PDB file of C-alpha atoms in Angstrom:
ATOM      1  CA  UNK A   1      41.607  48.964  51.531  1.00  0.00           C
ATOM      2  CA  UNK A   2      38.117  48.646  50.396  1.00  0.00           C
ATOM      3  CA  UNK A   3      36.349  52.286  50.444  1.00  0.00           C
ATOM      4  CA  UNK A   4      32.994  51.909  47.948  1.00  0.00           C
ATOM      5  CA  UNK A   5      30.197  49.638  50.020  1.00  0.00           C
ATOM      6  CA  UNK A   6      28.430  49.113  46.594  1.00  0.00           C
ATOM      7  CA  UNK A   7      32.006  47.044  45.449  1.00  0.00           C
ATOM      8  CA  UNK A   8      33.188  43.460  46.625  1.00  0.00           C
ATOM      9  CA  UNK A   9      36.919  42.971  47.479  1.00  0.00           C
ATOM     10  CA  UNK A  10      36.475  39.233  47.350  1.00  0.00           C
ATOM     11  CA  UNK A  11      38.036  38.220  44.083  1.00  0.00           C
ATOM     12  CA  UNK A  12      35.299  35.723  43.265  1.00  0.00           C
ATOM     13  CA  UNK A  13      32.956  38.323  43.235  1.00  0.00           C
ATOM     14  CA  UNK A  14      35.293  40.274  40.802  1.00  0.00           C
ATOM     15  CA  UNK A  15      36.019  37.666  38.285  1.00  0.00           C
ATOM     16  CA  UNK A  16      32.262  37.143  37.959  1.00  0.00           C
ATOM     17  CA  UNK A  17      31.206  40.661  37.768  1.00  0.00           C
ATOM     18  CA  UNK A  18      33.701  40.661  34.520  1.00  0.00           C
ATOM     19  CA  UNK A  19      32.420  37.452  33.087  1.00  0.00           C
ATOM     20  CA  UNK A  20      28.954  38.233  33.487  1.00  0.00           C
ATOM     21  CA  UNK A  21      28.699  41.562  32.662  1.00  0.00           C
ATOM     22  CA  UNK A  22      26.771  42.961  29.637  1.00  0.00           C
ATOM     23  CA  UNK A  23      27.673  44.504  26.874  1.00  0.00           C
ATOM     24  CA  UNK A  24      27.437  48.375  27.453  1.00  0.00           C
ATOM     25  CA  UNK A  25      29.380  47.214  30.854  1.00  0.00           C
ATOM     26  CA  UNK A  26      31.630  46.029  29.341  1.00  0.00           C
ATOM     27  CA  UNK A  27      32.161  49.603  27.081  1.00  0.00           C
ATOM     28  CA  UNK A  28      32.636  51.152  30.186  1.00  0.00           C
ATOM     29  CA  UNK A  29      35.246  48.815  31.239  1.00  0.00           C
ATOM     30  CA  UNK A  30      37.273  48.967  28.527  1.00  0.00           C
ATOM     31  CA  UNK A  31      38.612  52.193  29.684  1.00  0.00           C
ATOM     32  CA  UNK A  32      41.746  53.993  29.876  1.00  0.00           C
ATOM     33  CA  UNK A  33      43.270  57.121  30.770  1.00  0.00           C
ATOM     34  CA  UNK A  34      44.603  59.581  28.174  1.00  0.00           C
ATOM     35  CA  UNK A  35      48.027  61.486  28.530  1.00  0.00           C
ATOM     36  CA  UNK A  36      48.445  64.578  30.122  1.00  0.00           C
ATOM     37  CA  UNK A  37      48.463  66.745  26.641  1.00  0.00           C
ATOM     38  CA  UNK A  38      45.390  64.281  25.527  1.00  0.00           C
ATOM     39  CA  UNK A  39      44.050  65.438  29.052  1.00  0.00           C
ATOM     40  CA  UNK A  40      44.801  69.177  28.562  1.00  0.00           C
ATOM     41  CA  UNK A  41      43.495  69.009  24.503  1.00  0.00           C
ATOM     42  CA  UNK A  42      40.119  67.028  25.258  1.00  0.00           C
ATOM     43  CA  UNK A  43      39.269  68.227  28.988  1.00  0.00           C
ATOM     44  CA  UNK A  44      38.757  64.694  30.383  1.00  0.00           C
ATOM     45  CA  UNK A  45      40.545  62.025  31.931  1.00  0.00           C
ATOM     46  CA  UNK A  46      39.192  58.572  31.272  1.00  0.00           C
ATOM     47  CA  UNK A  47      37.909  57.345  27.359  1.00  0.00           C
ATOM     48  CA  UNK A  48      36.930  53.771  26.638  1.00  0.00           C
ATOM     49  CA  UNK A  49      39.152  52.555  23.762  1.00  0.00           C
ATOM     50  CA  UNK A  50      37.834  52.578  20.113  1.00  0.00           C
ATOM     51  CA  UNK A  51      39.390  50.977  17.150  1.00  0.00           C
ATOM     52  CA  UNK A  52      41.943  53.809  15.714  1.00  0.00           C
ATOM     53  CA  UNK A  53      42.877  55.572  18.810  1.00  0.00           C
ATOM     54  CA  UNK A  54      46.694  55.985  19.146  1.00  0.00           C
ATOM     55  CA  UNK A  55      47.821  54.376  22.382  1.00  0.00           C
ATOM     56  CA  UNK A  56      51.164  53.957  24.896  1.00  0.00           C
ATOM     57  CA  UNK A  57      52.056  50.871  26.398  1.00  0.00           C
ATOM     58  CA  UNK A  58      52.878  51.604  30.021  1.00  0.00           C
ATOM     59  CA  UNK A  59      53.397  48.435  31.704  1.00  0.00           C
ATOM     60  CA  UNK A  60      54.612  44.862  30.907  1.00  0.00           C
ATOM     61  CA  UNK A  61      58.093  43.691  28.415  1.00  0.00           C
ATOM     62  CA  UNK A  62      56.498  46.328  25.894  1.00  0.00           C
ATOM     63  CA  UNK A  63      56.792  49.358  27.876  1.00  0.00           C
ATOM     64  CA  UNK A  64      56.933  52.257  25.617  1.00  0.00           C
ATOM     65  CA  UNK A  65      55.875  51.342  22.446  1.00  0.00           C
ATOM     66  CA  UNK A  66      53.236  53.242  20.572  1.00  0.00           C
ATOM     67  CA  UNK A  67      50.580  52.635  17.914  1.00  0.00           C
ATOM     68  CA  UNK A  68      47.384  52.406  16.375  1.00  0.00           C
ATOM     69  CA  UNK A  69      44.012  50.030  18.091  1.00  0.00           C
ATOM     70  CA  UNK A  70      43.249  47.686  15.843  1.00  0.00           C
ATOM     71  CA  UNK A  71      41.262  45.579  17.346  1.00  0.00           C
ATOM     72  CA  UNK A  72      39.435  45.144  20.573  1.00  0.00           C
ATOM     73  CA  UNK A  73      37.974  42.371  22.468  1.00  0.00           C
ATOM     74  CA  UNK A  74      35.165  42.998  24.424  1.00  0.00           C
ATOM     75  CA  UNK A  75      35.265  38.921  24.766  1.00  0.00           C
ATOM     76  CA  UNK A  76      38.741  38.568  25.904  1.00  0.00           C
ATOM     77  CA  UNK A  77      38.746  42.331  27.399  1.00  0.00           C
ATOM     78  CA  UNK A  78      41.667  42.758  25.566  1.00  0.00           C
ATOM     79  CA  UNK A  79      42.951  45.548  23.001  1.00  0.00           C
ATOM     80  CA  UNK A  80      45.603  45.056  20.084  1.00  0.00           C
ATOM     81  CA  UNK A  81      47.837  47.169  18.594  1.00  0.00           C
ATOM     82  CA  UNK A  82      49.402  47.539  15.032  1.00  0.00           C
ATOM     83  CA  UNK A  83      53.039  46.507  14.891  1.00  0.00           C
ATOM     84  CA  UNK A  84      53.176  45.206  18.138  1.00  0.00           C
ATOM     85  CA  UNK A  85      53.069  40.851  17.791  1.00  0.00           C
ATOM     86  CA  UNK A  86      55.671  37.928  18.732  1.00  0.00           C
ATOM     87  CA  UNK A  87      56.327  35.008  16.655  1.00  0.00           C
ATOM     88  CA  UNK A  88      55.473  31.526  17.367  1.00  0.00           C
ATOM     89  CA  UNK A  89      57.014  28.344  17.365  1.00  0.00           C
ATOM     90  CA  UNK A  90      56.428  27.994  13.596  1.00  0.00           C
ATOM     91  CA  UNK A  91      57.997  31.638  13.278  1.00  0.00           C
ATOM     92  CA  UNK A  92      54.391  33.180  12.307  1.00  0.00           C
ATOM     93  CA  UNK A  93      53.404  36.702  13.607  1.00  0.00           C
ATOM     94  CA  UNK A  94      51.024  36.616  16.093  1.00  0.00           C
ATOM     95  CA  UNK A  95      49.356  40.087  17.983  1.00  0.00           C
ATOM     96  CA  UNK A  96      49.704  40.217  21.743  1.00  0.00           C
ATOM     97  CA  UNK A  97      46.534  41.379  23.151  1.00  0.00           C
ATOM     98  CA  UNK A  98      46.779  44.065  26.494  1.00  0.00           C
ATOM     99  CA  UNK A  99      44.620  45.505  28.768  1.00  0.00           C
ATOM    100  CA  UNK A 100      43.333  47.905  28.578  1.00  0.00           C
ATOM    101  CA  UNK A 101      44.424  49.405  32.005  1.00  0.00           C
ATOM    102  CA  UNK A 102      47.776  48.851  30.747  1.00  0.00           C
ATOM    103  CA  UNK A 103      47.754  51.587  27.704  1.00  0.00           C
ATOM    104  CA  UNK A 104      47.594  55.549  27.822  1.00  0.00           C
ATOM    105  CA  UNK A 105      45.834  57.123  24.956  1.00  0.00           C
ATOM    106  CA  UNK A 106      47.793  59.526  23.210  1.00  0.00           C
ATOM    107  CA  UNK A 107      45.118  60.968  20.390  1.00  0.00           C
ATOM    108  CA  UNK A 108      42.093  59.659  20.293  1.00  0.00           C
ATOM    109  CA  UNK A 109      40.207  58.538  17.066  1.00  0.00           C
ATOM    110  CA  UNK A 110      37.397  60.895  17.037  1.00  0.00           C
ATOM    111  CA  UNK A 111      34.136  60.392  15.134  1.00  0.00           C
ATOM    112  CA  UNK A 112      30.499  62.375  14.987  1.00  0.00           C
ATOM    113  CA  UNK A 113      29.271  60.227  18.168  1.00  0.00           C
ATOM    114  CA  UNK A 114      32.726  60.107  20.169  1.00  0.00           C
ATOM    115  CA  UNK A 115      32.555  63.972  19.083  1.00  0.00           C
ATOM    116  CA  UNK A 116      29.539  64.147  20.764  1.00  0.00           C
ATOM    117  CA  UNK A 117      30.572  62.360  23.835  1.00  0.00           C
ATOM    118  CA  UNK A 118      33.573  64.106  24.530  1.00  0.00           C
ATOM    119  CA  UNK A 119      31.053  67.557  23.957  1.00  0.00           C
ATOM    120  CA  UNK A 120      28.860  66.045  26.611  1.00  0.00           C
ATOM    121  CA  UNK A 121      31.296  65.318  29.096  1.00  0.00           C
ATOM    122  CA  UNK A 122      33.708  68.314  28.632  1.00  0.00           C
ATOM    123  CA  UNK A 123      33.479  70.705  31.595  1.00  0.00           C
TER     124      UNK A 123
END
C-alpha cells in the first residue's frame, strides 16, 4: 500500500527513477542498514556502503556469510564482497555482485569525512 504522494507505485516509474538518477542519488541509494550492535556503537540506522565496510549477507543462497566491500557499482547498483564468487563454466572465479538492500553492515569502514558524517547525523 502506497503511503508517500511524492512516490510512484507503478513499476515503470521505478525502474526509471533508478536508471536515470544522478550520481549523489545514487549514494543515497546505495544504502543499507547496520546491525543492531553497529546501531547501538554508531547511533544510526541506515549508512550508504563504502569500499571496506564489513558486511552480512541476509538474503539469497549466501545467507550468512560475512566479509569485506570491495567493490561497488554505482552502475550496476551492485556491491561485492571479498571471498564470496562462483566459478564459471571454464572453472574461473568470478564475484557475485548483491544489493545492497540485501547486506547488513556489521563495522563500518570509517574515514575523516564518513567520521564527520556519522558526527553530523548522530543524535
Amino acid at each position: 500500500m502506497k503511503f508517500n504522494p511524492r512516490v510512484s507505485s507503478k513499476p515503470g516509474k521505478v525502474r526509471k527513477a533508478l536508471y536515470t538518477a544522478t550520481v549523489h542519488q545514487k549514494y543515497k541509494m546505495m544504502s543499507s542498514r547496520l546491525t543492531k550492535e553497529a546501531q547501538k556503537e554508531t547511533g544510526i540506522k541506515v549508512l550508504p556502503i563504502h569500499k571496506g565496510d564489513e558486511v552480512v549477507v541476509m538474503r539469497g543462497k549466501h545467507r550468512s556469510l560475512t566479509g569485506k566491500v570491495t567493490e561497488v557499482s554505482r552502475r550496476k547498483m551492485r556491491v561485492c564482497i571479498e571471498n564470496i564468487d562462483r566459478e564459471n563454466s571454464k572453472q574461473q572465479k568470478k564475484p557475485i555482485f548483491f544489493p545492497p538492500c540485501a547486506l547488513r553492515i556489521t563495522k563500518p569502514f570509517v574515514t575523516e569525512t564518513r567520521q564527520a558524517v556519522l558526527d553530523r547525523r548522530h543524535h
